[in-house]
Each structure stands twice: as C-alpha cells, then as structure tokens.
Short mmCIF file of C-alpha atoms and ligand atoms in Angstrom, two decimals:
data_model
loop_
_atom_site.label_atom_id
_atom_site.label_comp_id
_atom_site.label_asym_id
_atom_site.label_seq_id
_atom_site.Cartn_x
_atom_site.Cartn_y
_atom_site.Cartn_z
CA MET D 13 20.35 -45.96 22.09
CA GLU D 14 20.36 -46.55 25.83
CA MET D 15 17.49 -45.25 27.93
CA GLU D 16 18.39 -42.69 30.61
CA TYR D 17 16.86 -42.69 34.08
CA VAL D 18 16.35 -39.95 36.70
CA ARG D 19 15.11 -39.85 40.26
CA LEU D 20 11.44 -38.97 40.62
CA GLY D 21 11.40 -35.84 42.78
CA ARG D 22 13.13 -36.69 46.06
CA THR D 23 11.76 -40.24 46.12
CA GLY D 24 13.69 -43.46 45.76
CA LEU D 25 12.01 -44.18 42.42
CA LYS D 26 13.93 -44.14 39.14
CA VAL D 27 11.97 -43.13 36.06
CA SER D 28 12.94 -43.13 32.41
CA ARG D 29 13.99 -39.70 31.13
CA ILE D 30 11.07 -39.94 28.73
CA GLY D 31 7.69 -41.26 29.80
CA LEU D 32 4.63 -42.29 27.84
CA GLY D 33 1.28 -40.48 28.00
CA ALA D 34 -1.73 -42.76 27.76
CA TRP D 35 -4.43 -40.23 26.87
CA GLN D 36 -4.02 -41.72 23.36
CA PHE D 37 -5.76 -44.86 24.70
CA SER D 38 -9.11 -43.09 24.45
CA GLU D 39 -11.58 -42.07 21.75
CA ALA D 40 -10.38 -38.46 21.97
CA TRP D 41 -7.55 -39.49 19.64
CA GLY D 42 -9.58 -41.72 17.32
CA PRO D 43 -10.33 -45.46 17.35
CA VAL D 44 -8.72 -47.47 20.15
CA SER D 45 -8.30 -51.17 20.77
CA ARG D 46 -6.75 -53.52 23.30
CA GLU D 47 -4.31 -54.77 20.66
CA ALA D 48 -3.06 -51.29 19.78
CA ALA D 49 -2.57 -50.38 23.45
CA VAL D 50 -0.67 -53.61 24.13
CA LYS D 51 1.65 -53.05 21.17
CA VAL D 52 2.44 -49.50 22.25
CA VAL D 53 3.10 -50.49 25.87
CA GLU D 54 5.19 -53.53 24.89
CA LYS D 55 7.35 -51.34 22.68
CA ALA D 56 7.74 -48.76 25.44
CA LEU D 57 8.88 -51.40 27.93
CA GLU D 58 11.23 -52.94 25.37
CA ARG D 59 12.83 -49.52 24.88
CA GLY D 60 13.29 -49.01 28.64
CA ILE D 61 10.37 -46.63 29.27
CA ASN D 62 9.00 -47.34 32.76
CA PHE D 63 7.03 -44.13 33.43
CA PHE D 64 3.39 -43.99 32.28
CA ASP D 65 0.82 -41.23 32.69
CA THR D 66 -2.95 -41.53 32.59
CA ALA D 67 -5.97 -39.83 34.17
CA MET D 68 -9.47 -40.65 35.24
CA VAL D 69 -10.94 -38.28 32.63
CA TYR D 70 -9.10 -39.81 29.67
CA GLY D 71 -11.91 -41.67 27.94
CA ALA D 72 -13.80 -41.72 31.26
CA GLY D 73 -11.57 -44.47 32.64
CA LEU D 74 -10.81 -46.19 29.31
CA SER D 75 -7.20 -44.98 29.25
CA GLU D 76 -6.57 -46.25 32.79
CA TYR D 77 -8.25 -49.53 31.92
CA LEU D 78 -6.24 -50.10 28.74
CA LEU D 79 -2.97 -49.05 30.37
CA GLY D 80 -3.47 -51.52 33.25
CA TYR D 81 -4.55 -54.23 30.80
CA ALA D 82 -1.58 -53.64 28.50
CA LEU D 83 0.93 -53.68 31.37
CA ARG D 84 -0.45 -57.04 32.52
CA GLU D 85 -0.48 -58.46 28.98
CA ALA D 86 3.13 -57.33 28.60
CA ASP D 87 4.01 -59.12 31.88
CA ALA D 88 5.47 -55.93 33.35
CA PRO D 89 6.22 -56.58 37.05
CA ARG D 90 4.21 -53.99 39.01
CA ASP D 91 7.29 -52.77 40.89
CA ASP D 92 9.17 -52.13 37.65
CA VAL D 93 6.80 -49.45 36.39
CA VAL D 94 5.82 -46.04 37.73
CA VAL D 95 2.27 -44.97 36.88
CA SER D 96 0.78 -41.56 37.49
CA THR D 97 -2.94 -40.88 37.36
CA LYS D 98 -5.01 -37.80 38.16
CA ILE D 99 -8.20 -36.79 39.92
CA PRO D 100 -10.27 -34.14 38.10
CA GLY D 101 -10.59 -30.72 39.77
CA GLU D 102 -14.32 -31.21 40.37
CA PHE D 103 -13.69 -34.22 42.63
CA LEU D 104 -11.07 -32.60 44.89
CA ASN D 105 -13.03 -32.87 48.13
CA PRO D 106 -12.76 -35.41 50.99
CA ILE D 107 -15.79 -37.42 49.86
CA ASP D 108 -14.92 -37.75 46.18
CA ILE D 109 -11.13 -38.12 46.44
CA PRO D 110 -11.13 -41.66 47.94
CA ARG D 111 -14.05 -42.69 45.71
CA ALA D 112 -12.30 -41.40 42.60
CA LEU D 113 -9.10 -43.20 43.57
CA GLU D 114 -11.03 -46.44 44.09
CA LYS D 115 -12.39 -46.15 40.56
CA SER D 116 -8.93 -45.45 39.16
CA LEU D 117 -7.48 -48.46 40.99
CA LYS D 118 -10.29 -50.66 39.68
CA ASN D 119 -9.73 -49.40 36.13
CA LEU D 120 -5.99 -49.96 36.35
CA GLY D 121 -6.32 -53.27 38.19
CA PHE D 122 -3.82 -52.00 40.80
CA THR D 123 -3.77 -52.05 44.59
CA HIS D 124 -1.98 -48.69 44.75
CA VAL D 125 -0.89 -45.91 42.38
CA ASP D 126 2.66 -44.61 42.32
CA VAL D 127 1.80 -40.95 41.81
CA LEU D 128 -1.58 -39.33 42.31
CA LEU D 129 -1.99 -35.82 40.94
CA ALA D 130 -4.77 -33.27 41.22
CA HIS D 131 -5.50 -32.84 37.50
CA TRP D 132 -6.40 -29.13 37.67
CA PRO D 133 -7.37 -26.73 40.47
CA PRO D 134 -11.01 -26.93 41.53
CA CYS D 135 -11.70 -23.55 39.92
CA TRP D 136 -15.48 -23.95 39.68
CA SER D 137 -15.97 -25.81 42.95
CA ASN D 138 -14.37 -23.66 45.68
CA TYR D 139 -12.69 -26.53 47.55
CA PRO D 140 -9.91 -24.97 49.66
CA VAL D 141 -6.38 -26.14 48.84
CA CYS D 142 -5.69 -27.53 52.32
CA VAL D 143 -8.86 -29.60 52.20
CA TYR D 144 -7.79 -31.53 49.11
CA ALA D 145 -4.11 -31.58 50.09
CA ARG D 146 -4.92 -33.35 53.37
CA ALA D 147 -7.42 -35.72 51.77
CA MET D 148 -4.81 -36.72 49.19
CA GLU D 149 -2.12 -37.09 51.85
CA ARG D 150 -4.35 -39.45 53.80
CA LEU D 151 -4.31 -41.82 50.81
CA VAL D 152 -0.53 -42.01 51.20
CA HIS D 153 -0.90 -42.85 54.91
CA LEU D 154 -3.37 -45.56 53.92
CA GLY D 155 -0.92 -47.11 51.45
CA LYS D 156 -3.10 -46.51 48.40
CA VAL D 157 -0.82 -43.86 46.87
CA SER D 158 2.98 -43.69 47.01
CA HIS D 159 3.58 -40.03 46.05
CA LEU D 160 1.66 -36.83 45.37
CA GLY D 161 1.66 -34.37 42.49
CA LEU D 162 -0.16 -31.40 40.98
CA SER D 163 -1.08 -30.81 37.37
CA ASP D 164 -1.83 -27.43 35.80
CA HIS D 165 -1.44 -25.60 39.12
CA PRO D 166 0.32 -22.20 39.34
CA VAL D 167 3.27 -21.92 41.76
CA GLU D 168 1.18 -20.02 44.32
CA LEU D 169 -1.12 -23.04 44.65
CA ILE D 170 1.76 -25.53 44.59
CA ASP D 171 3.36 -23.62 47.47
CA LYS D 172 0.10 -23.50 49.39
CA PHE D 173 -0.58 -27.21 48.80
CA ARG D 174 2.92 -28.10 50.09
CA GLU D 175 2.37 -25.98 53.23
CA CYS D 176 -0.84 -27.90 53.95
CA LEU D 177 0.85 -31.31 53.91
CA ALA D 178 2.04 -32.73 57.23
CA ARG D 179 4.57 -35.41 56.22
CA GLU D 180 4.50 -35.76 52.44
CA ASP D 181 5.60 -33.33 49.74
CA VAL D 182 4.85 -32.66 46.08
CA GLU D 183 7.21 -34.83 44.03
CA VAL D 184 5.76 -34.18 40.56
CA VAL D 185 4.16 -31.30 38.72
CA GLN D 186 2.63 -31.64 35.29
CA VAL D 187 2.58 -28.74 32.82
CA LYS D 188 2.19 -28.05 29.12
CA TYR D 189 5.70 -27.57 27.77
CA ASN D 190 7.08 -27.82 24.26
CA LEU D 191 9.36 -25.80 21.99
CA VAL D 192 6.60 -23.51 20.77
CA GLU D 193 4.71 -23.23 24.07
CA ARG D 194 7.31 -22.27 26.63
CA TRP D 195 5.31 -20.48 29.35
CA ALA D 196 6.30 -23.13 31.93
CA GLU D 197 9.84 -21.72 31.86
CA GLU D 198 8.66 -18.49 33.49
CA GLU D 199 7.81 -19.82 36.95
CA ILE D 200 7.01 -23.53 37.20
CA ILE D 201 10.26 -25.04 35.93
CA PRO D 202 12.55 -22.74 38.00
CA TYR D 203 10.37 -23.53 41.05
CA ALA D 204 10.62 -27.26 40.37
CA GLU D 205 14.40 -27.06 39.87
CA LEU D 206 14.78 -25.20 43.16
CA HIS D 207 12.71 -27.76 45.08
CA ASP D 208 13.84 -30.90 43.23
CA ILE D 209 10.39 -31.66 41.84
CA THR D 210 10.00 -33.68 38.62
CA VAL D 211 8.22 -31.83 35.80
CA GLN D 212 6.14 -34.07 33.58
CA ALA D 213 5.98 -32.05 30.34
CA TRP D 214 2.67 -32.68 28.61
CA SER D 215 2.05 -32.01 24.89
CA PRO D 216 5.84 -32.11 24.55
CA ILE D 217 5.57 -32.41 20.76
CA ALA D 218 2.64 -29.97 20.51
CA LYS D 219 0.19 -32.76 19.71
CA GLY D 220 2.25 -33.88 16.72
CA ALA D 221 2.87 -30.37 15.30
CA LEU D 222 6.63 -30.70 15.90
CA THR D 223 6.96 -34.02 14.10
CA GLY D 224 7.00 -32.47 10.62
CA LYS D 225 4.33 -34.78 9.24
CA TYR D 226 1.61 -32.12 9.01
CA GLU D 227 2.47 -29.85 6.07
CA PRO D 228 0.70 -26.48 6.26
CA GLY D 229 -2.74 -26.70 4.63
CA SER D 230 -2.57 -30.50 4.34
CA TYR D 231 -4.43 -31.53 7.48
CA GLU D 232 -7.96 -31.65 8.77
CA PHE D 233 -8.43 -33.19 12.19
CA HIS D 234 -11.40 -35.19 13.43
CA ASP D 235 -9.92 -35.76 16.87
CA VAL D 236 -9.01 -33.68 19.92
CA ARG D 237 -6.86 -31.46 17.67
CA ARG D 238 -9.87 -29.99 15.88
CA GLY D 239 -9.77 -26.30 16.79
CA ASN D 240 -6.35 -26.59 18.47
CA ALA D 241 -4.67 -23.17 18.38
CA VAL D 242 -1.19 -24.45 17.42
CA PHE D 243 -2.59 -25.90 14.19
CA HIS D 244 -4.57 -22.76 13.33
CA PRO D 245 -3.15 -21.20 10.13
CA ASP D 246 -2.51 -17.92 11.99
CA ASN D 247 -0.01 -19.78 14.21
CA TYR D 248 1.07 -22.79 12.20
CA GLY D 249 3.17 -20.85 9.67
CA ARG D 250 5.57 -19.89 12.47
CA VAL D 251 5.48 -23.41 13.93
CA TRP D 252 6.37 -24.83 10.50
CA GLY D 253 9.45 -22.59 10.39
CA ILE D 254 10.61 -24.28 13.62
CA VAL D 255 9.90 -27.73 12.17
CA LYS D 256 12.22 -26.90 9.26
CA LEU D 257 14.93 -25.89 11.73
CA LEU D 258 14.38 -29.11 13.71
CA ARG D 259 14.80 -31.04 10.46
CA ASP D 260 18.04 -29.23 9.54
CA ILE D 261 19.52 -29.73 12.99
CA GLY D 262 18.32 -33.34 13.14
CA GLU D 263 20.13 -34.18 9.89
CA LYS D 264 23.46 -33.42 11.59
CA TYR D 265 22.74 -36.07 14.24
CA GLY D 266 20.75 -38.55 12.14
CA LYS D 267 17.66 -37.72 14.25
CA LYS D 268 14.06 -36.90 13.36
CA PRO D 269 12.46 -33.52 14.15
CA VAL D 270 10.37 -35.11 16.92
CA GLN D 271 13.54 -36.45 18.57
CA VAL D 272 15.32 -33.09 18.40
CA ALA D 273 12.24 -31.34 19.83
CA LEU D 274 12.18 -33.71 22.83
CA ASN D 275 15.94 -33.65 23.35
CA TRP D 276 15.81 -29.85 23.50
CA LEU D 277 13.39 -30.10 26.45
CA ILE D 278 15.48 -32.52 28.49
CA ALA D 279 18.79 -30.82 27.68
CA GLY D 280 17.48 -27.52 29.06
CA SER D 281 16.48 -28.75 32.53
CA PRO D 282 17.47 -31.73 34.70
CA VAL D 283 13.98 -32.03 36.16
CA VAL D 284 11.97 -32.12 32.92
CA VAL D 285 10.60 -35.51 31.88
CA PRO D 286 8.47 -35.29 28.71
CA ILE D 287 5.49 -37.63 28.53
CA PRO D 288 4.59 -37.76 24.81
CA GLY D 289 1.65 -39.86 23.68
CA ALA D 290 1.86 -42.45 20.90
CA ARG D 291 -0.68 -44.35 18.85
CA LYS D 292 1.68 -46.82 17.20
CA PRO D 293 4.78 -48.78 18.29
CA GLU D 294 6.89 -47.14 15.54
CA GLN D 295 6.14 -43.78 17.16
CA VAL D 296 7.33 -45.12 20.51
CA ASP D 297 10.60 -46.14 18.88
CA ASP D 298 11.12 -42.55 17.75
CA LEU D 299 10.22 -41.17 21.17
CA ALA D 300 12.61 -43.50 23.00
CA GLY D 301 15.36 -42.46 20.57
CA ALA D 302 14.97 -38.86 21.73
CA VAL D 303 17.20 -39.61 24.74
CA GLY D 304 20.59 -41.24 25.28
CA TRP D 305 22.34 -38.39 23.43
CA ARG D 306 22.46 -34.58 23.67
CA LEU D 307 22.15 -31.68 21.30
CA ARG D 308 25.32 -29.65 21.08
CA TYR D 309 25.25 -26.29 22.84
CA GLU D 310 25.10 -24.26 19.61
CA ASP D 311 22.15 -26.25 18.30
CA TRP D 312 20.29 -25.96 21.60
CA VAL D 313 20.84 -22.19 21.51
CA ALA D 314 19.74 -21.91 17.86
CA LEU D 315 16.40 -23.49 18.78
CA HIS D 316 16.13 -21.33 21.89
CA GLU D 317 16.72 -18.17 19.86
CA ALA D 318 14.26 -19.21 17.17
CA THR D 319 11.44 -19.93 19.62
CA LYS D 320 11.94 -17.59 22.57
CA ASN D 321 9.75 -14.86 21.08
CA LEU D 322 7.38 -17.14 19.20
CA VAL D 323 3.88 -16.47 20.43
CA ILE D 324 0.99 -18.85 19.93
CA GLN D 325 -2.26 -16.89 19.97
CA TYR D 326 -4.93 -18.92 21.73
CA SER D 327 -7.79 -16.55 20.94
CA VAL D 328 -7.54 -17.15 17.18
CA ASN D 329 -10.62 -19.35 16.88
CA TYR D 330 -12.82 -16.87 18.71
CA VAL D 331 -11.42 -13.77 17.05
CA ASN D 332 -12.15 -15.28 13.65
CA THR D 333 -15.67 -16.37 14.51
CA ASP D 334 -18.26 -14.14 12.89
CA PRO D 335 -21.43 -14.05 15.06
CA GLU D 336 -23.58 -12.98 12.06
CA GLN D 337 -22.46 -16.00 10.06
CA ARG D 338 -23.09 -18.37 12.98
CA LEU D 339 -26.56 -16.91 13.53
CA ALA D 340 -27.37 -17.38 9.84
CA GLU D 341 -26.22 -21.03 10.07
CA THR D 342 -28.31 -21.67 13.21
CA GLU D 343 -31.38 -20.06 11.65
CA ALA D 344 -30.93 -22.05 8.45
CA ARG D 345 -30.79 -25.28 10.50
CA GLU D 346 -33.99 -24.40 12.37
CA ARG D 347 -35.94 -23.66 9.17
N1 LIG B 27 -2.20 -32.68 32.68
C1 LIG B 27 -2.83 -32.30 31.63
O1 LIG B 27 -3.67 -31.38 31.67
C2 LIG B 27 -2.55 -32.97 30.31
C3 LIG B 27 -3.11 -32.46 29.13
C4 LIG B 27 -2.81 -33.11 27.93
C5 LIG B 27 -2.02 -34.25 27.91
N2 LIG B 27 -1.50 -34.74 29.08
C6 LIG B 27 -0.64 -35.95 29.07
O2 LIG B 27 0.43 -35.73 28.15
C7 LIG B 27 0.46 -36.79 27.18
C8 LIG B 27 0.98 -36.26 25.84
O3 LIG B 27 0.44 -34.99 25.47
P1 LIG B 27 -0.60 -34.83 24.26
O4 LIG B 27 -1.53 -35.97 24.26
O5 LIG B 27 -1.18 -33.47 24.37
O6 LIG B 27 0.25 -34.87 22.90
P2 LIG B 27 1.75 -34.98 22.39
O7 LIG B 27 2.50 -35.99 23.15
O8 LIG B 27 2.32 -33.63 22.24
O9 LIG B 27 1.45 -35.55 20.90
C9 LIG B 27 1.05 -36.88 20.74
C10 LIG B 27 0.65 -37.18 19.29
O10 LIG B 27 1.74 -36.93 18.40
C11 LIG B 27 1.74 -37.91 17.37
N3 LIG B 27 3.03 -38.63 17.45
C12 LIG B 27 3.60 -39.21 18.54
N4 LIG B 27 4.79 -39.73 18.25
C13 LIG B 27 5.02 -39.48 16.95
C14 LIG B 27 6.08 -39.78 16.06
N5 LIG B 27 7.16 -40.44 16.48
N6 LIG B 27 5.98 -39.36 14.78
C15 LIG B 27 4.90 -38.69 14.36
N7 LIG B 27 3.85 -38.38 15.15
C16 LIG B 27 3.90 -38.77 16.44
C17 LIG B 27 0.57 -38.86 17.63
O11 LIG B 27 -0.60 -38.41 16.94
P3 LIG B 27 -0.93 -38.75 15.39
O12 LIG B 27 -0.18 -39.98 15.03
O13 LIG B 27 -2.40 -38.92 15.35
O14 LIG B 27 -0.48 -37.51 14.65
C18 LIG B 27 0.31 -38.65 19.12
O15 LIG B 27 -1.01 -38.91 19.47
C19 LIG B 27 -0.97 -37.35 27.15
O16 LIG B 27 -1.02 -38.67 26.69
C20 LIG B 27 -1.36 -37.23 28.62
O17 LIG B 27 -0.85 -38.32 29.35
C21 LIG B 27 -1.74 -34.11 30.27
#
C-alpha cells in the first residue's frame, strides 16, 4: 500500500498522512533499547513514514536521544524527515525556552528542529501567552526552529498565541483524538480546518485499546497504562463493543481493527495526521497500512454512529477509591 502525503499546515513541507510517535522510546512503555528503536524507525522509513514526534519529557530526553540515534543509524537524510518536539509548560519563559531547545537539539543530534511545540499551557507557572509566543518565534528567526505548534492548548489560547506572533504562525496543533475519545471534534479540529493547521492526533489508537489484542479482563498493565481510564472496566466494556465493530468492518477490506480505527480518523478530516506509537516493527507495518485506501461512506458512518455518544468517564479511578480502605492499608504499612 502506497504512503500518502499532505502539506504540513501552510508550510512547504510534505509529511506522511500517518506519523510515528516516539514516546514509546522511553521507560514509560517498558524496557527500551537502541536496537529496538532502530528497528522501529527503519521500518517506518521503509514504509514511507517521514513524520516523527517526540518531546523533552519523554523519558527525560531518552526518546529524543533514541529517535535521533535511530534516524542516523538508518541513514535518513536530515532533510527527508520532519521531526516535532515539545517544550514542557513549566519551561515556557524566555530564559528556559532557548535552554530547553538546546537540550533537545543535543539529545536529537540536530542543528535545528522542524516543528517546536509548547507541550501544554503553563497552567501552574503564570507565564503570559505572548511572552512564550515571542520567545518561541525568536528561535525561528535564529534558524533553530523551522515551524511552531501548540499541544493540548484550547482554541482561545491558540488564537491568542497566533495574535502574539509577528511573522510566523501556528502550523501544527497536537490533541488527543481517537474513535472513543472524540472531544477534539468540538472545537480544535474545526478551528484547524478553517485555518489550515495540521492536527497531530495523539493516542490515536487509545494506547492500544482499539487494536483488539486486549480482551476484557485479560490485561494488567505495568506501564503508563496502569490506571488509564479507557482500560477501566467501567469504560472498557463499551470500548470492546467498538473493537468488535472495527473487526467486522475490517474483514470486508482485509484490514485489522487498528487500521480501520486510524483510517476513520484521516477519512473524517483532511488536516488530521495520527501519530501512533509502536514498540515493534511489525506494529509499524500495521500502522503504515492504515493509509493508502479509504473506508466506504457507510462504514465510516456506522463507526461514527456507534461512537458519537460513547462517553469515557475519567473520574472512574477516584470515584471507586475508598478512603477508609486506603487509610487501613497505610496504617497497616506503618505498623
Ligand atoms: N501531546 C501530548 O500531550 C501527547 C500525549 C501522549 C502521546 N503523545 C504522542 O502521541 C504518540 C502516540 O500516542 P500514545 O503513546 O498515547 O499511544 P497510541 O499511539 O494510542 O498507542 C500506542 C501503543 O499501541 C500499541 N500498538 C501500536 N501499534 C500496534 C499494532 N499494530 N497492533 C497492536 N498494538 C499496537 C503499542 O503498545 P503495546 O504493544 O504495549 O500494547 C503502542 O505502544 C506518542 O508516542 C507521543 O509521540 C502526545
């Protein structure tokens, strides 16, 4: 299946219609190694994926380091790949922004990054939007960053950030978006479509929940998914119903549930570019095979109808926590 490419925002860059998230190159997802990262990146390049996402906080620089290492090992010419990385909300001030970028560049082994995003708004730090917008824009003037983006920002802040820029614009926004978590459709995706901004959809397969490999009651996670609301039994029964539908629809096309789930995202909006993560090259093969074809209208609608009112409750872990039981456990430990 041929890879598809789209323009990144209003830039001259062409990115693959499906990218690869590199958070998986960190301990958050279990053991990591140079070899595993190289195999995943080699497979991605072989399948035509040229768009890679990482962040300073992923493994405290380990993800950036392994991504840069793997791209070099795979002999990927620097100009042939588009890499986005992100500065944590706490560092979004004029002193920390250039220092953070320097660290990211060192980790990656790059002289510039293609897209620099603010990872989340500085909600505990009170840095005004215009202050970090201008400090990030200066990095473009200095040639250290090619384009700017915002992750996990509401449209009000995206608008404000764009107003603060003198010459640049926001070319990319990053949001959580998958078939069972569709809040991004309310405001962010319509805003991005209107302004021709690329939407990097993160957790596009709900951290593996939409792949069909986790039967209800059969999993116990020791990674970042421990405590994840989608996998909580109060939610997962409904998610599993969608997985069954993905399987049924996929059979008509000879596609796996994960491929149908990703195709649904790209078929619904021209600006959405999912950035799923992978731990093995076989997984990358599946992810790349999610594009180069399209779901038929009636199948797209069937999935839309089945998920439009599906609500994931995020408070489940807290609601089910019994303070008396936790106190008893704490007291027992202290005795
Ligand atoms: N901006 C933000 O705030 C933010 C937040 C989160 C993530 N992100 C970005 O988005 C990327 C992806 O999101 P995510 O990490 O939340 O998860 P995701 O892409 O929804 O799920 C990735 C996981 O699904 C499983 N998987 C992948 N391909 C598969 C296949 N073909 N068959 C079966 N299982 C498969 C793998 O885990 P197992 O094999 O272990 O099941 C993999 O680690 C990250 O790497 C990161 O770059 C950004």
